[in-house]
PDB file of C-alpha atoms and ligand atoms in Angstrom:
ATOM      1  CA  UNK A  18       5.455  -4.969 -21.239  1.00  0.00           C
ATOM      2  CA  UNK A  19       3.882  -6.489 -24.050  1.00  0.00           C
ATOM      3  CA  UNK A  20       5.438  -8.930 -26.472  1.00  0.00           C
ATOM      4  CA  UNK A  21       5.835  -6.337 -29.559  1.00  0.00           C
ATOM      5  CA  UNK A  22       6.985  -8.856 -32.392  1.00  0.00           C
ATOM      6  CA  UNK A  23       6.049  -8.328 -36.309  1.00  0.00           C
ATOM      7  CA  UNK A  24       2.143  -9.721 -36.184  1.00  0.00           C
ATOM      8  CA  UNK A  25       1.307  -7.120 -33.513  1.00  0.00           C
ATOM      9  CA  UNK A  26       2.764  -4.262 -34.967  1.00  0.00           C
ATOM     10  CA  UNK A  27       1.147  -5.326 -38.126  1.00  0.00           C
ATOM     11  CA  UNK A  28      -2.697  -5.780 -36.714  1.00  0.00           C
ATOM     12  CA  UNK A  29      -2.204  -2.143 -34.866  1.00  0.00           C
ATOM     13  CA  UNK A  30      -1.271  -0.525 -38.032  1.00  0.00           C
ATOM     14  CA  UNK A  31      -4.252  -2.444 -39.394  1.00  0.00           C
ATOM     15  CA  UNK A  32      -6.628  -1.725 -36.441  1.00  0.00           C
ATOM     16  CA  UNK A  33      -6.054   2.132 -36.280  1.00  0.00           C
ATOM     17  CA  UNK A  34      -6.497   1.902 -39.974  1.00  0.00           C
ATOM     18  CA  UNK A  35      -9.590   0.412 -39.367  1.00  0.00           C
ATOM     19  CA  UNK A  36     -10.533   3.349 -37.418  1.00  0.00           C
ATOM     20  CA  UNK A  37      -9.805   5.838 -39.315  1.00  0.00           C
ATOM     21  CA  UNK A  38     -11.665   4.589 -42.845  1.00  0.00           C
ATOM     22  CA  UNK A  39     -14.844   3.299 -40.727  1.00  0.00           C
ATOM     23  CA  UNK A  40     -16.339   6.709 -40.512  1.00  0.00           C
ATOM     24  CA  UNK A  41     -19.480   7.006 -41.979  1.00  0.00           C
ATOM     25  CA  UNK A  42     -20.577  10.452 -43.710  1.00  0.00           C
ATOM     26  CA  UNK A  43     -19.097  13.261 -42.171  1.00  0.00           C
ATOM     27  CA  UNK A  44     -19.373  16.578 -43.431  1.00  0.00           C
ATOM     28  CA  UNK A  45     -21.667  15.227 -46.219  1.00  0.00           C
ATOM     29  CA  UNK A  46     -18.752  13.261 -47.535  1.00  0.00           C
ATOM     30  CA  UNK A  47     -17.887   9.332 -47.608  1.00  0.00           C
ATOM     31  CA  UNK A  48     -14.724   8.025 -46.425  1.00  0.00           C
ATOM     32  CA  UNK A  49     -13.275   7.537 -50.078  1.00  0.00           C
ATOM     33  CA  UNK A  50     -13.923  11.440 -50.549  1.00  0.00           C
ATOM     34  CA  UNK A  51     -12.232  12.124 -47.278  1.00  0.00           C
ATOM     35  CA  UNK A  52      -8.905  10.215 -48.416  1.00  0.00           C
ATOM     36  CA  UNK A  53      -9.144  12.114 -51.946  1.00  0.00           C
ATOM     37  CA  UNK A  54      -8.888  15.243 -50.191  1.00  0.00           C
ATOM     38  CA  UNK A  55      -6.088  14.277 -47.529  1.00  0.00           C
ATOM     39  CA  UNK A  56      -3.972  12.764 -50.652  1.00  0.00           C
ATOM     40  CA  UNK A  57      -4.458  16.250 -52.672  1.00  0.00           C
ATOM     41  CA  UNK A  58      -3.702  18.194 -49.466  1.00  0.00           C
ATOM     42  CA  UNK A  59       0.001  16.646 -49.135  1.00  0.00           C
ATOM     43  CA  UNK A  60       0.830  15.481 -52.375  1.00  0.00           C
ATOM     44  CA  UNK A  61       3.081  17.308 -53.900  1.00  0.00           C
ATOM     45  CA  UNK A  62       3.526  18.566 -57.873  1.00  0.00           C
ATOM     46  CA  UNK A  63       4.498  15.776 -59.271  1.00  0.00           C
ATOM     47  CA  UNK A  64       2.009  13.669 -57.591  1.00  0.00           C
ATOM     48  CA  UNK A  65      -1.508  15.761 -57.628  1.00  0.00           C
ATOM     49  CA  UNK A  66      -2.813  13.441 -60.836  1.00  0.00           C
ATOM     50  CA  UNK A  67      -5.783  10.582 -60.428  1.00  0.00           C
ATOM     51  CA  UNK A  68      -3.152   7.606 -60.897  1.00  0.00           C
ATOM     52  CA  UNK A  69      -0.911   8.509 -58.265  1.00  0.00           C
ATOM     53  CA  UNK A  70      -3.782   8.958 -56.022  1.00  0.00           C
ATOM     54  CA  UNK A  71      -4.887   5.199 -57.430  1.00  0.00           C
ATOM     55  CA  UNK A  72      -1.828   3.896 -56.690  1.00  0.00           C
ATOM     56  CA  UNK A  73      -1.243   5.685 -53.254  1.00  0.00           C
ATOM     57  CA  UNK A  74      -4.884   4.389 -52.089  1.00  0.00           C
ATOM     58  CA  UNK A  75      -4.356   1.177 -53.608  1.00  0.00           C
ATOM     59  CA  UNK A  76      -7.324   1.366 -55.745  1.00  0.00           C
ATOM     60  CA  UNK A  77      -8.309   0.910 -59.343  1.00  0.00           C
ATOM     61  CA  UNK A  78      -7.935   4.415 -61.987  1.00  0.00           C
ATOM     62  CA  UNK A  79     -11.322   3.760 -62.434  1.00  0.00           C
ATOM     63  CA  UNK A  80     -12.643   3.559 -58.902  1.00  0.00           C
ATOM     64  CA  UNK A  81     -10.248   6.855 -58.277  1.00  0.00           C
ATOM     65  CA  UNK A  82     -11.584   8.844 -61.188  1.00  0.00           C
ATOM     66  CA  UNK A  83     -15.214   8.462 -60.187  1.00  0.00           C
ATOM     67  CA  UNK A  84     -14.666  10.112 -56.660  1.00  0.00           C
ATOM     68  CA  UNK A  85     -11.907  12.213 -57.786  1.00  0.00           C
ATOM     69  CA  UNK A  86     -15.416  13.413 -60.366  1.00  0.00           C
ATOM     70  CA  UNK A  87     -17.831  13.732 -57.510  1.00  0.00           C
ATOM     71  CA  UNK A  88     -15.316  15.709 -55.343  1.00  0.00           C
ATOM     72  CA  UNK A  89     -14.840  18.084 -58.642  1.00  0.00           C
ATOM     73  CA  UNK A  90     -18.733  17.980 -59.363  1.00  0.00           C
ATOM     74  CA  UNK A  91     -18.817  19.444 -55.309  1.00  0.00           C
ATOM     75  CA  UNK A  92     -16.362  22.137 -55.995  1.00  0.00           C
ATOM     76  CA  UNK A  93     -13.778  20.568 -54.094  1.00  0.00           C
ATOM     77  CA  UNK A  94     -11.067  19.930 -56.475  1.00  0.00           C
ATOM     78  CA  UNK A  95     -10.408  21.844 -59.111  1.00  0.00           C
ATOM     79  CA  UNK A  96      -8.467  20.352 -62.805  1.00  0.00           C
ATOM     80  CA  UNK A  97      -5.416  22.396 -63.570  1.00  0.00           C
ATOM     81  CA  UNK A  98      -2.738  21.758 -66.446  1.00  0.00           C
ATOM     82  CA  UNK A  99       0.095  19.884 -64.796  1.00  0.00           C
ATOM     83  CA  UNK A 100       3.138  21.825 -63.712  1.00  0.00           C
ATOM     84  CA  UNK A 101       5.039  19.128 -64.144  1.00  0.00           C
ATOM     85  CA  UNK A 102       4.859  18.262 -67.307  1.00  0.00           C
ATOM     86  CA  UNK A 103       2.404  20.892 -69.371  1.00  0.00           C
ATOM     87  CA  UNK A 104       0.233  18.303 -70.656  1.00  0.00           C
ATOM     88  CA  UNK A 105      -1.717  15.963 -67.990  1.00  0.00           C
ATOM     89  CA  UNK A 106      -3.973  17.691 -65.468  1.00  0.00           C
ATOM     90  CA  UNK A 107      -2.944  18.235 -61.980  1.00  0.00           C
ATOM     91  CA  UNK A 108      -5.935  18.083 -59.460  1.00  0.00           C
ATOM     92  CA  UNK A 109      -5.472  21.446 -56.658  1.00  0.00           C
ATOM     93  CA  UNK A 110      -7.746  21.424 -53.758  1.00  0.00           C
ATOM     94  CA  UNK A 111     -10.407  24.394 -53.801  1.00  0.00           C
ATOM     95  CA  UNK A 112     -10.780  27.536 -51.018  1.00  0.00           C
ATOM     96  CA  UNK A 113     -13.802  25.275 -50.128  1.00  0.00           C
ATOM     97  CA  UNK A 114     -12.069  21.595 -49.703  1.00  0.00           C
ATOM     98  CA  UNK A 115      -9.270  23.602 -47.469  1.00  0.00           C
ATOM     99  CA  UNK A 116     -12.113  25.143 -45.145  1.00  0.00           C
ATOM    100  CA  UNK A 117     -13.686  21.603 -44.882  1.00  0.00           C
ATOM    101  CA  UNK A 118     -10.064  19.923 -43.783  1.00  0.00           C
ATOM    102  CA  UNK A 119     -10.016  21.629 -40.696  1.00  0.00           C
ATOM    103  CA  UNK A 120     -13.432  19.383 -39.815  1.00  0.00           C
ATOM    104  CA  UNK A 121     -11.771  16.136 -41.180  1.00  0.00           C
ATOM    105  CA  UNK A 122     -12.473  13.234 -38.964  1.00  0.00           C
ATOM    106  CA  UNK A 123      -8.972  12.228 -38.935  1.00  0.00           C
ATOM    107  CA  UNK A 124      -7.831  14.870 -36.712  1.00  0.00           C
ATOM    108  CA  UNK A 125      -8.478  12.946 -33.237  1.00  0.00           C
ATOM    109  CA  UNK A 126      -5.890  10.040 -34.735  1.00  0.00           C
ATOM    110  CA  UNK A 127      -3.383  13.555 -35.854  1.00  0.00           C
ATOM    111  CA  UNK A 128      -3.708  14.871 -32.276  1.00  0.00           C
ATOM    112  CA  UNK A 129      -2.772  11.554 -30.815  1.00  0.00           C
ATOM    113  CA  UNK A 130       0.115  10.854 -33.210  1.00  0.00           C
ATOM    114  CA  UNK A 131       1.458  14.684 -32.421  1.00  0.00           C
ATOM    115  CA  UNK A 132       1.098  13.825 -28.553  1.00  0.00           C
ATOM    116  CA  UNK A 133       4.183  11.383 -28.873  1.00  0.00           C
ATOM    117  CA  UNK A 134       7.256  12.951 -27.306  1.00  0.00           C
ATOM    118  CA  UNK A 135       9.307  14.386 -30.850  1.00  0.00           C
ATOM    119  CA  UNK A 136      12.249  11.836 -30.539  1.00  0.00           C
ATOM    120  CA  UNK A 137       9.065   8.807 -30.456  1.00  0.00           C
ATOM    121  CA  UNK A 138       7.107  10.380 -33.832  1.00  0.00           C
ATOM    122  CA  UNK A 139      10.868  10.232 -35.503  1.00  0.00           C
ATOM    123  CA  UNK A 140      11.418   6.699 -34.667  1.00  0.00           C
ATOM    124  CA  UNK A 141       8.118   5.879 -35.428  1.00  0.00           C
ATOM    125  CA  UNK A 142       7.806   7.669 -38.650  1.00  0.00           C
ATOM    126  CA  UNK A 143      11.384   6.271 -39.870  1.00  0.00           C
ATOM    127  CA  UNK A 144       9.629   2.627 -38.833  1.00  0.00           C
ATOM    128  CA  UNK A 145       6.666   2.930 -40.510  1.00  0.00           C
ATOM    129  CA  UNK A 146       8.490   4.202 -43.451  1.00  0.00           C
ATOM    130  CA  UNK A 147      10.929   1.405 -43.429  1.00  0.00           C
ATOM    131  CA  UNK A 148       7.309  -1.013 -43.634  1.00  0.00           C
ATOM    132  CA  UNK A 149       5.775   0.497 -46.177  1.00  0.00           C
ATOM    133  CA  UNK A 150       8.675   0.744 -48.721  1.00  0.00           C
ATOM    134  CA  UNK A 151       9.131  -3.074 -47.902  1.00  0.00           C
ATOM    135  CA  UNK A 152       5.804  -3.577 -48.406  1.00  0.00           C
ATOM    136  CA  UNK A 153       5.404  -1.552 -51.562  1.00  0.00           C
ATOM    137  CA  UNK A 154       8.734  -3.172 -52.923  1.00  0.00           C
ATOM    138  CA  UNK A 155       6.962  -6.908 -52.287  1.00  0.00           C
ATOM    139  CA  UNK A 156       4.130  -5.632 -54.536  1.00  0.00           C
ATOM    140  CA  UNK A 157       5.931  -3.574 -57.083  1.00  0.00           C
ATOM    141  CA  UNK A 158       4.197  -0.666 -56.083  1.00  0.00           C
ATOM    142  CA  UNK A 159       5.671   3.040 -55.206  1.00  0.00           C
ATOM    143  CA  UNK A 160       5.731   3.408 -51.784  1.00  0.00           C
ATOM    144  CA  UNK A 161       5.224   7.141 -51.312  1.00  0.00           C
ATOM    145  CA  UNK A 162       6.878   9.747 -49.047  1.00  0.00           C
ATOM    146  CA  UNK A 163       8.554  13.444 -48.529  1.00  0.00           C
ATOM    147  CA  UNK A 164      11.742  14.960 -49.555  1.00  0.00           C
ATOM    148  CA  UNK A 165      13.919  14.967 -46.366  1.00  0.00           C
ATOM    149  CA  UNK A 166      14.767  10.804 -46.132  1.00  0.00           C
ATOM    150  CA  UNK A 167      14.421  10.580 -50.661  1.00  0.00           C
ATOM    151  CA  UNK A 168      17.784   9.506 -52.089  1.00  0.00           C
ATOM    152  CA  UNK A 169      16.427  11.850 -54.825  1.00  0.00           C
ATOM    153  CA  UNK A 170      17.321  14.545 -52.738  1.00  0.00           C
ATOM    154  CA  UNK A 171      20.123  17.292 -54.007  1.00  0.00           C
ATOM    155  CA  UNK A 172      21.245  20.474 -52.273  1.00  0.00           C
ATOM    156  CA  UNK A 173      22.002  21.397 -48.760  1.00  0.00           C
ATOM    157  CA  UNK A 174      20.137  24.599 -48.960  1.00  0.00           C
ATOM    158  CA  UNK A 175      22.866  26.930 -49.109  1.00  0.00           C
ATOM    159  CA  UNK A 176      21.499  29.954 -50.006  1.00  0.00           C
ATOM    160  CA  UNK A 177      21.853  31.181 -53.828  1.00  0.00           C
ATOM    161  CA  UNK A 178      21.051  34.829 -54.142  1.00  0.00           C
ATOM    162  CA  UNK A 179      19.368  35.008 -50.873  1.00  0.00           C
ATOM    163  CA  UNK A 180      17.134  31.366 -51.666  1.00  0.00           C
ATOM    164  CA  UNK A 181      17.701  28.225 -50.068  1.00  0.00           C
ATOM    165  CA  UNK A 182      18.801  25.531 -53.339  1.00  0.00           C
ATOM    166  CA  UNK A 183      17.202  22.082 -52.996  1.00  0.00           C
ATOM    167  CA  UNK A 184      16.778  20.316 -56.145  1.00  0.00           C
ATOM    168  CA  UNK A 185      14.722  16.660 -57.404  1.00  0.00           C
ATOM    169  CA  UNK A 186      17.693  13.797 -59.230  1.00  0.00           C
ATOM    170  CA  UNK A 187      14.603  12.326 -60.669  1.00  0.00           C
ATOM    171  CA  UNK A 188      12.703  15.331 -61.860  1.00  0.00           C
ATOM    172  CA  UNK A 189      15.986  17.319 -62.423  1.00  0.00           C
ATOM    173  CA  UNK A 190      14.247  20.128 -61.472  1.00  0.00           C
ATOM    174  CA  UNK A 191      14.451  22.532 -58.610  1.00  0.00           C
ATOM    175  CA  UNK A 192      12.812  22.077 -55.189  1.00  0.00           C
ATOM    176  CA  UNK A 193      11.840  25.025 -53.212  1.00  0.00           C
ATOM    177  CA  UNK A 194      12.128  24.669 -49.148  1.00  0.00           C
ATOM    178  CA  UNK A 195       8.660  24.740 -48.853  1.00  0.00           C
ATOM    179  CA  UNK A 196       8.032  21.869 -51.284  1.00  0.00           C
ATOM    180  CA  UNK A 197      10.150  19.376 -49.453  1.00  0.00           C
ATOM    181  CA  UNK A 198       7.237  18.234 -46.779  1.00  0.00           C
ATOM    182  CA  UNK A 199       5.199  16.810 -49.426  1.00  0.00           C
ATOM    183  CA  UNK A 200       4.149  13.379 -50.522  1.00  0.00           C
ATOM    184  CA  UNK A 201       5.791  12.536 -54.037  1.00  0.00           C
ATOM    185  CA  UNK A 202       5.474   9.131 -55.846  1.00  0.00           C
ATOM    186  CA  UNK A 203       8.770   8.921 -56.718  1.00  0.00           C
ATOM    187  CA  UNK A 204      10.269   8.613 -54.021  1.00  0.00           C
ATOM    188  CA  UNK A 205      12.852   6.458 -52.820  1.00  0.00           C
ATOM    189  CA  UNK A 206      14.036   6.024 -49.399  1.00  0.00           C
ATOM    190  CA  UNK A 207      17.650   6.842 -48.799  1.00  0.00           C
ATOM    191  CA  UNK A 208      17.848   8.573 -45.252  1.00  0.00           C
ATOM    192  CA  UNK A 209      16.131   8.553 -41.971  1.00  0.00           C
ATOM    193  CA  UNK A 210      13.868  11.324 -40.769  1.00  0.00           C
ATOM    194  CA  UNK A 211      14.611  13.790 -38.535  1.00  0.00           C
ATOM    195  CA  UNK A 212      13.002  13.575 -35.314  1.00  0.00           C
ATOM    196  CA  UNK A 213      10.338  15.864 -37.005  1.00  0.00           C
ATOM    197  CA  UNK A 214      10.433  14.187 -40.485  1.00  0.00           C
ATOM    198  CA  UNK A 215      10.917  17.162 -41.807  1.00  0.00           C
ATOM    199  CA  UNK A 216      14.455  19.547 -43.426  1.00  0.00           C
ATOM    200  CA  UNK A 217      11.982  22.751 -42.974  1.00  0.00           C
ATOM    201  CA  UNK A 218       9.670  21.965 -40.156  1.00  0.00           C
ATOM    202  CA  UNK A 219       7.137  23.667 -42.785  1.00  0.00           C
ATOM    203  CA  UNK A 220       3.635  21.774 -42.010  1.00  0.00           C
ATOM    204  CA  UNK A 221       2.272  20.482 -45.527  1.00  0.00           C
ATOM    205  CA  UNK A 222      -1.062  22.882 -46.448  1.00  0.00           C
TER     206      UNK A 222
HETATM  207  S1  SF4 B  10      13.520  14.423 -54.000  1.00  0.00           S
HETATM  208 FE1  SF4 B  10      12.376  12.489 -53.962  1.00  0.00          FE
HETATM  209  S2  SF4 B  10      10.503  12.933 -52.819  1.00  0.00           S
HETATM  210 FE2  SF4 B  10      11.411  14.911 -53.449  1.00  0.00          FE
HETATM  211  S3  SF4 B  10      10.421  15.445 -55.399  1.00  0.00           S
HETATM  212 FE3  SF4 B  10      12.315  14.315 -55.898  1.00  0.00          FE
HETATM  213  S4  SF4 B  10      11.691  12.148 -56.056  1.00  0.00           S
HETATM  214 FE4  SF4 B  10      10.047  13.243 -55.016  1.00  0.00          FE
END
């Protein structure tokens, strides 16, 4: 078996990302377009705004906002006021930006990933994880991820008048079950994935 020390793991990460952003147009839309819409597709409430999709892509406000633009210009995205906090805008996707995801390049790279046996996509999840927040701590950047492993987490989802209770520390606000399998930008890792990554098993929309 191969030697799997830190530089290989690193220039596979790097390869398949490689893969994945070298598309060309597909669907009429450029690679940058195609990561606007993935973000918006898992990101949840507190995240759907241009500078957490900046900061998630590791690009500039500016260089988000113009495709962020084109992708509203398209009909893609749509500019809502932010549930959040009332005041910025929240970016949804449109009827017409869900229909296109189904065609979205990345899927052969999803169907490989989902191929692992579960216990494998756990470890591997919790590993990546671990990378990126160490990563994203060396560069003073968020590092991105779901409910189920955020120390932010509250609740065991005991039911409260029939409805499971989850709730955000760093929001203080209330999480519904089906809001725990998306990305948020505040996030902070606390606990390992389940062997799904998931407390719901609800796939993000
Ligand atoms: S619990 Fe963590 S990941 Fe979930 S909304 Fe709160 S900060 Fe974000």
């Amino acid at each position: 078996m191969a030697k799997m020390d830190g530089r290989v793991i690193a220039e596979l990460i790097l390869h398949l990302g490689c893969i994945a952003s070298r598309e060309a147009l597909v669907e009429g839309l450029t690679p940058a377009q195609w990561a606007v819409l993935r973000y918006f597709a898992r990101a949840n409430r507190f995240s759907r705004t241009p500078s957490a999709f900046a900061a998630f892509h590791g690009t500039t406000r500016g260089t988000a906002s113009q495709t962020i633009k084109s992708l509203e210009a398209q009909a893609y995205l749509m500019r809502m006021r932010s549930e959040a906090d009332g005041r910025s805008a929240q970016l949804d996707l449109t009827d017409k930006a869900k229909a296109i995801l189904a065609k979205d390049p990345l899927e052969a790279l999803v169907r490989a990933a989902g191929a692992l046996p579960p216990g494998a996509r756990g470890h591997f999840a919790n590993g990546l994880q671990r990378i990126l927040g160490q990563v994203a701590r060396e560069r003073s950047k968020p590092s991105f991820g779901t409910c189920p492993s955020c120390e932010h987490l509250g609740g065991d989802g005991c039911c409260t008048d029939g409805h499971a209770f989850y709730s955000c520390g760093f929001a203080t606000e209330p999480l519904l079950p089906e809001e725990l399998d998306y990305l948020c930008i505040n996030f902070v890792l606390g606990k390992p994935m389940t062997a799904t990554g998931s407390v719901t098993g609800a796939a993000p929309r």
